[in-house]
PDB file of C-alpha atoms in Angstrom:
ATOM      1  CA  ASP A   1      81.742 129.310  70.584  1.00 69.00           C
ATOM      2  CA  ALA A   2      85.356 128.836  69.623  1.00 75.00           C
ATOM      3  CA  LYS A   3      86.441 131.009  66.682  1.00 85.00           C
ATOM      4  CA  THR A   4      87.889 129.223  63.688  1.00 91.00           C
ATOM      5  CA  THR A   5      90.112 130.390  60.854  1.00 95.00           C
ATOM      6  CA  GLN A   6      90.199 128.453  57.615  1.00 97.00           C
ATOM      7  CA  PRO A   7      91.509 129.415  54.174  1.00 97.00           C
ATOM      8  CA  ASN A   8      88.708 130.621  51.930  1.00 97.00           C
ATOM      9  CA  SER A   9      89.750 128.255  49.168  1.00 97.00           C
ATOM     10  CA  MET A  10      92.291 125.624  48.239  1.00 97.00           C
ATOM     11  CA  GLU A  11      93.084 123.765  45.081  1.00 97.00           C
ATOM     12  CA  SER A  12      94.416 120.275  44.542  1.00 96.00           C
ATOM     13  CA  ASN A  13      95.162 117.942  41.710  1.00 96.00           C
ATOM     14  CA  GLU A  14      93.263 114.710  41.494  1.00 96.00           C
ATOM     15  CA  GLU A  15      94.879 111.740  43.266  1.00 96.00           C
ATOM     16  CA  GLU A  16      97.158 113.985  45.320  1.00 96.00           C
ATOM     17  CA  PRO A  17      96.927 114.400  49.102  1.00 96.00           C
ATOM     18  CA  VAL A  18      95.192 117.473  50.461  1.00 97.00           C
ATOM     19  CA  HIS A  19      95.835 119.078  53.825  1.00 98.00           C
ATOM     20  CA  LEU A  20      93.073 121.412  54.972  1.00 98.00           C
ATOM     21  CA  PRO A  21      94.148 123.531  57.955  1.00 98.00           C
ATOM     22  CA  CYS A  22      92.029 125.036  60.705  1.00 97.00           C
ATOM     23  CA  ASN A  23      93.007 127.300  63.573  1.00 96.00           C
ATOM     24  CA  HIS A  24      90.814 127.204  66.683  1.00 93.00           C
ATOM     25  CA  SER A  25      92.933 128.856  69.335  1.00 89.00           C
ATOM     26  CA  THR A  26      89.982 129.576  71.684  1.00 88.00           C
ATOM     27  CA  ILE A  27      88.750 125.983  71.791  1.00 89.00           C
ATOM     28  CA  SER A  28      87.531 124.813  75.180  1.00 85.00           C
ATOM     29  CA  GLY A  29      88.724 121.648  76.858  1.00 84.00           C
ATOM     30  CA  THR A  30      85.494 119.764  76.215  1.00 81.00           C
ATOM     31  CA  ASP A  31      85.029 120.732  72.572  1.00 85.00           C
ATOM     32  CA  TYR A  32      85.448 118.031  69.992  1.00 88.00           C
ATOM     33  CA  ILE A  33      86.817 119.112  66.609  1.00 92.00           C
ATOM     34  CA  HIS A  34      84.305 118.201  63.949  1.00 92.00           C
ATOM     35  CA  TRP A  35      84.744 118.343  60.205  1.00 95.00           C
ATOM     36  CA  TYR A  36      81.839 118.388  57.843  1.00 96.00           C
ATOM     37  CA  ARG A  37      81.722 118.963  54.122  1.00 97.00           C
ATOM     38  CA  GLN A  38      79.040 120.139  51.765  1.00 97.00           C
ATOM     39  CA  LEU A  39      79.029 118.997  48.174  1.00 96.00           C
ATOM     40  CA  PRO A  40      77.277 121.244  45.653  1.00 93.00           C
ATOM     41  CA  SER A  41      73.485 121.247  46.042  1.00 92.00           C
ATOM     42  CA  GLN A  42      73.582 118.783  48.948  1.00 94.00           C
ATOM     43  CA  GLY A  43      73.235 118.903  52.685  1.00 95.00           C
ATOM     44  CA  PRO A  44      76.333 118.904  54.874  1.00 96.00           C
ATOM     45  CA  GLU A  45      77.960 115.539  55.412  1.00 95.00           C
ATOM     46  CA  TYR A  46      79.947 114.357  58.420  1.00 93.00           C
ATOM     47  CA  VAL A  47      83.597 113.663  57.688  1.00 95.00           C
ATOM     48  CA  ILE A  48      85.402 113.040  60.958  1.00 93.00           C
ATOM     49  CA  HIS A  49      85.795 114.264  64.511  1.00 90.00           C
ATOM     50  CA  GLY A  50      88.270 113.980  67.346  1.00 90.00           C
ATOM     51  CA  LEU A  51      89.160 115.305  70.768  1.00 89.00           C
ATOM     52  CA  THR A  52      92.896 114.984  71.349  1.00 91.00           C
ATOM     53  CA  SER A  53      94.334 112.075  69.428  1.00 87.00           C
ATOM     54  CA  ASN A  54      94.693 111.816  65.683  1.00 92.00           C
ATOM     55  CA  VAL A  55      91.809 109.974  64.055  1.00 93.00           C
ATOM     56  CA  ASN A  56      91.411 107.983  60.875  1.00 95.00           C
ATOM     57  CA  ASN A  57      88.360 106.744  59.041  1.00 92.00           C
ATOM     58  CA  ARG A  58      87.565 105.627  55.533  1.00 91.00           C
ATOM     59  CA  MET A  59      87.067 109.191  54.333  1.00 91.00           C
ATOM     60  CA  ALA A  60      89.948 111.095  55.878  1.00 96.00           C
ATOM     61  CA  SER A  61      92.432 111.561  58.692  1.00 97.00           C
ATOM     62  CA  LEU A  62      92.369 114.246  61.336  1.00 97.00           C
ATOM     63  CA  ALA A  63      95.601 115.483  62.820  1.00 97.00           C
ATOM     64  CA  ILE A  64      95.179 117.499  66.018  1.00 96.00           C
ATOM     65  CA  ALA A  65      97.952 119.675  67.380  1.00 95.00           C
ATOM     66  CA  GLU A  66      99.185 118.819  70.845  1.00 94.00           C
ATOM     67  CA  ASP A  67      97.860 122.124  72.249  1.00 93.00           C
ATOM     68  CA  ARG A  68      94.570 121.577  70.356  1.00 93.00           C
ATOM     69  CA  LYS A  69      94.702 125.074  68.926  1.00 94.00           C
ATOM     70  CA  SER A  70      94.805 123.827  65.377  1.00 96.00           C
ATOM     71  CA  SER A  71      93.942 120.765  63.350  1.00 97.00           C
ATOM     72  CA  THR A  72      94.380 119.488  59.815  1.00 98.00           C
ATOM     73  CA  LEU A  73      92.014 117.412  57.765  1.00 98.00           C
ATOM     74  CA  ILE A  74      93.889 115.122  55.418  1.00 98.00           C
ATOM     75  CA  LEU A  75      92.397 113.639  52.289  1.00 97.00           C
ATOM     76  CA  HIS A  76      94.923 111.047  51.234  1.00 94.00           C
ATOM     77  CA  ARG A  77      94.034 110.946  47.532  1.00 95.00           C
ATOM     78  CA  ALA A  78      91.703 113.677  46.346  1.00 96.00           C
ATOM     79  CA  THR A  79      89.068 112.743  43.809  1.00 96.00           C
ATOM     80  CA  LEU A  80      86.779 114.990  41.803  1.00 96.00           C
ATOM     81  CA  ARG A  81      83.991 113.950  44.161  1.00 95.00           C
ATOM     82  CA  ASP A  82      85.880 115.565  47.053  1.00 97.00           C
ATOM     83  CA  ALA A  83      85.282 119.042  45.632  1.00 97.00           C
ATOM     84  CA  ALA A  84      83.200 120.654  48.363  1.00 98.00           C
ATOM     85  CA  VAL A  85      83.198 123.240  51.116  1.00 97.00           C
ATOM     86  CA  TYR A  86      84.913 121.839  54.220  1.00 98.00           C
ATOM     87  CA  TYR A  87      83.918 123.127  57.629  1.00 97.00           C
ATOM     88  CA  CYS A  88      85.969 122.835  60.796  1.00 96.00           C
ATOM     89  CA  ILE A  89      83.705 123.107  63.855  1.00 92.00           C
ATOM     90  CA  PRO A  90      84.840 122.907  67.469  1.00 90.00           C
ATOM     91  CA  ARG A  91      81.804 121.864  69.475  1.00 84.00           C
ATOM     92  CA  ASP A  92      80.879 119.872  72.527  1.00 71.00           C
ATOM     93  CA  SER A  93      78.880 116.739  71.914  1.00 60.00           C
ATOM     94  CA  GLY A  94      75.137 117.105  71.483  1.00 58.00           C
ATOM     95  CA  TYR A  95      75.045 120.738  70.521  1.00 76.00           C
ATOM     96  CA  ALA A  96      74.225 122.494  67.298  1.00 78.00           C
ATOM     97  CA  LEU A  97      77.007 123.170  64.831  1.00 84.00           C
ATOM     98  CA  ASN A  98      78.313 126.643  64.068  1.00 86.00           C
ATOM     99  CA  PHE A  99      79.439 126.280  60.469  1.00 91.00           C
ATOM    100  CA  GLY A 100      81.359 129.434  59.665  1.00 90.00           C
ATOM    101  CA  LYS A 101      82.500 130.004  56.079  1.00 93.00           C
ATOM    102  CA  GLY A 102      84.649 126.916  55.548  1.00 96.00           C
ATOM    103  CA  THR A 103      87.227 126.169  52.866  1.00 98.00           C
ATOM    104  CA  SER A 104      86.120 125.661  49.297  1.00 97.00           C
ATOM    105  CA  LEU A 105      88.200 122.838  47.829  1.00 98.00           C
ATOM    106  CA  LEU A 106      88.650 122.682  44.093  1.00 97.00           C
ATOM    107  CA  VAL A 107      89.980 119.424  42.651  1.00 97.00           C
ATOM    108  CA  THR A 108      91.309 119.508  39.131  1.00 96.00           C
ATOM    109  CA  PRO A 109      91.876 116.493  36.869  1.00 94.00           C
TER     110      PRO A 109
ATOM    111  CA  ASP B   1      70.689 102.891  54.662  1.00 71.00           C
ATOM    112  CA  ALA B   2      69.065 105.217  57.212  1.00 84.00           C
ATOM    113  CA  ARG B   3      68.550 108.769  56.026  1.00 93.00           C
ATOM    114  CA  VAL B   4      66.899 111.973  57.098  1.00 97.00           C
ATOM    115  CA  THR B   5      64.062 112.796  54.751  1.00 97.00           C
ATOM    116  CA  GLN B   6      62.611 116.214  54.079  1.00 98.00           C
ATOM    117  CA  THR B   7      59.505 117.286  52.231  1.00 98.00           C
ATOM    118  CA  PRO B   8      58.890 119.121  50.055  1.00 98.00           C
ATOM    119  CA  ARG B   9      62.223 119.275  48.268  1.00 97.00           C
ATOM    120  CA  HIS B  10      61.250 122.479  46.496  1.00 98.00           C
ATOM    121  CA  LYS B  11      58.612 125.076  47.290  1.00 98.00           C
ATOM    122  CA  VAL B  12      57.682 128.247  45.454  1.00 98.00           C
ATOM    123  CA  THR B  13      55.099 130.431  47.125  1.00 98.00           C
ATOM    124  CA  GLU B  14      53.893 133.990  47.249  1.00 97.00           C
ATOM    125  CA  MET B  15      54.578 136.438  50.000  1.00 97.00           C
ATOM    126  CA  GLY B  16      52.075 136.115  52.814  1.00 97.00           C
ATOM    127  CA  GLN B  17      51.382 132.434  52.308  1.00 98.00           C
ATOM    128  CA  GLU B  18      51.967 129.792  54.955  1.00 98.00           C
ATOM    129  CA  VAL B  19      54.802 127.348  54.372  1.00 98.00           C
ATOM    130  CA  THR B  20      55.218 124.054  56.214  1.00 98.00           C
ATOM    131  CA  MET B  21      58.358 121.967  55.907  1.00 98.00           C
ATOM    132  CA  ARG B  22      58.574 118.450  57.275  1.00 98.00           C
ATOM    133  CA  CYS B  23      61.436 116.302  58.415  1.00 98.00           C
ATOM    134  CA  GLN B  24      61.641 112.648  59.329  1.00 98.00           C
ATOM    135  CA  PRO B  25      64.702 112.052  61.481  1.00 96.00           C
ATOM    136  CA  ILE B  26      66.594 108.798  61.489  1.00 95.00           C
ATOM    137  CA  LEU B  27      64.819 106.257  63.671  1.00 94.00           C
ATOM    138  CA  GLY B  28      66.291 106.255  67.149  1.00 90.00           C
ATOM    139  CA  HIS B  29      67.887 109.684  66.935  1.00 91.00           C
ATOM    140  CA  ASN B  30      66.728 111.885  69.792  1.00 89.00           C
ATOM    141  CA  THR B  31      68.078 115.257  68.645  1.00 90.00           C
ATOM    142  CA  VAL B  32      66.712 117.189  65.677  1.00 93.00           C
ATOM    143  CA  PHE B  33      68.128 120.413  64.267  1.00 94.00           C
ATOM    144  CA  TRP B  34      66.783 122.948  61.784  1.00 96.00           C
ATOM    145  CA  TYR B  35      69.331 124.997  59.837  1.00 96.00           C
ATOM    146  CA  ARG B  36      68.900 127.598  57.130  1.00 97.00           C
ATOM    147  CA  GLN B  37      71.391 128.374  54.378  1.00 97.00           C
ATOM    148  CA  THR B  38      71.600 131.534  52.305  1.00 96.00           C
ATOM    149  CA  MET B  39      74.414 132.966  50.222  1.00 92.00           C
ATOM    150  CA  MET B  40      74.735 135.944  52.535  1.00 92.00           C
ATOM    151  CA  GLN B  41      74.531 134.241  55.938  1.00 91.00           C
ATOM    152  CA  GLY B  42      75.760 130.756  55.172  1.00 93.00           C
ATOM    153  CA  LEU B  43      74.478 127.917  57.344  1.00 94.00           C
ATOM    154  CA  GLU B  44      72.805 129.086  60.523  1.00 93.00           C
ATOM    155  CA  LEU B  45      70.914 127.277  63.257  1.00 93.00           C
ATOM    156  CA  LEU B  46      67.239 128.043  63.634  1.00 95.00           C
ATOM    157  CA  ALA B  47      66.185 125.606  66.364  1.00 93.00           C
ATOM    158  CA  TYR B  48      66.832 122.233  67.862  1.00 90.00           C
ATOM    159  CA  PHE B  49      65.013 119.624  69.895  1.00 91.00           C
ATOM    160  CA  ARG B  50      66.060 116.818  72.167  1.00 89.00           C
ATOM    161  CA  ASN B  51      63.589 114.089  73.035  1.00 90.00           C
ATOM    162  CA  ARG B  52      60.983 116.264  71.264  1.00 91.00           C
ATOM    163  CA  ALA B  53      61.481 119.199  73.648  1.00 92.00           C
ATOM    164  CA  PRO B  54      62.790 122.485  72.211  1.00 90.00           C
ATOM    165  CA  LEU B  55      66.242 123.278  73.566  1.00 88.00           C
ATOM    166  CA  ASP B  56      67.141 126.342  71.574  1.00 86.00           C
ATOM    167  CA  ASP B  57      65.100 128.359  69.118  1.00 87.00           C
ATOM    168  CA  SER B  58      66.970 131.627  69.498  1.00 86.00           C
ATOM    169  CA  GLY B  59      67.858 131.646  65.801  1.00 88.00           C
ATOM    170  CA  MET B  60      64.238 131.765  64.692  1.00 91.00           C
ATOM    171  CA  PRO B  61      62.230 134.913  64.040  1.00 88.00           C
ATOM    172  CA  LYS B  62      59.576 134.257  66.655  1.00 88.00           C
ATOM    173  CA  ASP B  63      56.835 136.304  65.096  1.00 93.00           C
ATOM    174  CA  ARG B  64      56.605 134.201  61.949  1.00 96.00           C
ATOM    175  CA  PHE B  65      58.491 130.946  62.464  1.00 96.00           C
ATOM    176  CA  SER B  66      57.488 128.001  64.577  1.00 96.00           C
ATOM    177  CA  ALA B  67      59.054 124.583  65.014  1.00 96.00           C
ATOM    178  CA  GLU B  68      57.463 121.518  66.569  1.00 95.00           C
ATOM    179  CA  MET B  69      57.919 117.793  66.989  1.00 95.00           C
ATOM    180  CA  PRO B  70      54.455 116.246  67.132  1.00 92.00           C
ATOM    181  CA  ASP B  71      56.072 112.854  67.599  1.00 93.00           C
ATOM    182  CA  ALA B  72      59.491 111.255  67.476  1.00 92.00           C
ATOM    183  CA  THR B  73      59.250 110.585  63.739  1.00 94.00           C
ATOM    184  CA  LEU B  74      58.215 114.045  62.572  1.00 97.00           C
ATOM    185  CA  ALA B  75      59.584 117.555  62.938  1.00 97.00           C
ATOM    186  CA  THR B  76      57.916 120.547  61.326  1.00 97.00           C
ATOM    187  CA  LEU B  77      59.034 124.067  60.561  1.00 97.00           C
ATOM    188  CA  LYS B  78      56.319 126.526  59.724  1.00 97.00           C
ATOM    189  CA  ILE B  79      56.527 130.074  58.368  1.00 97.00           C
ATOM    190  CA  GLN B  80      53.418 132.231  58.561  1.00 97.00           C
ATOM    191  CA  PRO B  81      53.307 134.647  56.851  1.00 97.00           C
ATOM    192  CA  SER B  82      56.232 134.038  54.516  1.00 97.00           C
ATOM    193  CA  GLU B  83      58.358 136.882  53.163  1.00 97.00           C
ATOM    194  CA  PRO B  84      60.825 137.087  50.259  1.00 97.00           C
ATOM    195  CA  ARG B  85      63.745 137.261  52.728  1.00 96.00           C
ATOM    196  CA  ASP B  86      62.803 133.751  53.901  1.00 97.00           C
ATOM    197  CA  SER B  87      63.980 132.361  50.550  1.00 98.00           C
ATOM    198  CA  ALA B  88      66.710 129.886  51.430  1.00 98.00           C
ATOM    199  CA  VAL B  89      67.510 126.206  51.721  1.00 98.00           C
ATOM    200  CA  TYR B  90      66.238 124.719  54.965  1.00 98.00           C
ATOM    201  CA  PHE B  91      68.057 121.671  56.288  1.00 98.00           C
ATOM    202  CA  CYS B  92      66.958 119.281  58.941  1.00 97.00           C
ATOM    203  CA  ALA B  93      69.529 117.145  60.737  1.00 95.00           C
ATOM    204  CA  SER B  94      69.249 114.453  63.360  1.00 94.00           C
ATOM    205  CA  GLY B  95      71.724 112.914  65.747  1.00 89.00           C
ATOM    206  CA  LEU B  96      72.244 110.794  68.799  1.00 82.00           C
ATOM    207  CA  PRO B  97      74.775 112.577  70.974  1.00 74.00           C
ATOM    208  CA  LEU B  98      77.028 110.143  72.746  1.00 68.00           C
ATOM    209  CA  ARG B  99      80.283 111.185  74.341  1.00 60.00           C
ATOM    210  CA  GLY B 100      82.950 110.437  71.797  1.00 51.00           C
ATOM    211  CA  SER B 101      80.521 109.500  69.051  1.00 55.00           C
ATOM    212  CA  GLU B 102      78.817 112.515  67.617  1.00 68.00           C
ATOM    213  CA  THR B 103      77.461 112.742  64.130  1.00 84.00           C
ATOM    214  CA  GLN B 104      74.711 114.884  62.722  1.00 89.00           C
ATOM    215  CA  TYR B 105      73.000 113.507  59.650  1.00 93.00           C
ATOM    216  CA  PHE B 106      71.543 116.062  57.291  1.00 96.00           C
ATOM    217  CA  GLY B 107      68.602 115.751  54.986  1.00 97.00           C
ATOM    218  CA  PRO B 108      68.677 116.954  51.379  1.00 96.00           C
ATOM    219  CA  GLY B 109      67.029 120.245  52.260  1.00 97.00           C
ATOM    220  CA  THR B 110      63.923 122.139  51.225  1.00 98.00           C
ATOM    221  CA  ARG B 111      64.615 124.889  48.706  1.00 98.00           C
ATOM    222  CA  LEU B 112      62.142 127.681  49.404  1.00 98.00           C
ATOM    223  CA  LEU B 113      61.484 130.612  47.111  1.00 98.00           C
ATOM    224  CA  VAL B 114      59.083 133.280  48.286  1.00 98.00           C
ATOM    225  CA  LEU B 115      58.000 135.657  45.536  1.00 97.00           C
TER     226      LEU B 115
END
């Protein structure tokens, strides 16, 4: 499994953009970069994934470095509901996820 | 709105008792995962199935845990006998792995407390 490094915690003000970084320097060529989040007392929830190109969906954007050794999850306007633990997970399709410790995002009004 | 369902949502039992947790994956998903979450270990994989066949159960204590898929709509995780260290939240997830389109959908979890 590729090793990941994420900040333990980050803080943001409501309605401001948030950039959550992840280093995955040992990622293999076939690994997708997945992001999941876990809200308090809930199961993990898919956010976004990508392979090489930047990706956008209704929840977030994913910016992937050209060498694929790092990526950034971008929440364009943080809301209180976005307070969660965010996990960056390099993984090939169809395999179980190795969650690691993730980044705990605190959003303040 | 398709969802993974898990029962029971909460379970309190005494050490030595058998515990059975059930999961109904999303219809059409052919891969089912069991994860366990504790404060100390975080989220860790216990086992997973594809097309009802076990692919990896290396994360499960073999002497007391067992996981099965009796049919495509039901996955079970059984602990016998249970121990206090098994207290955790157990999540089931299902997915349909397609190249370029990979999402695992998680259930709400079963919160297990073994006294």
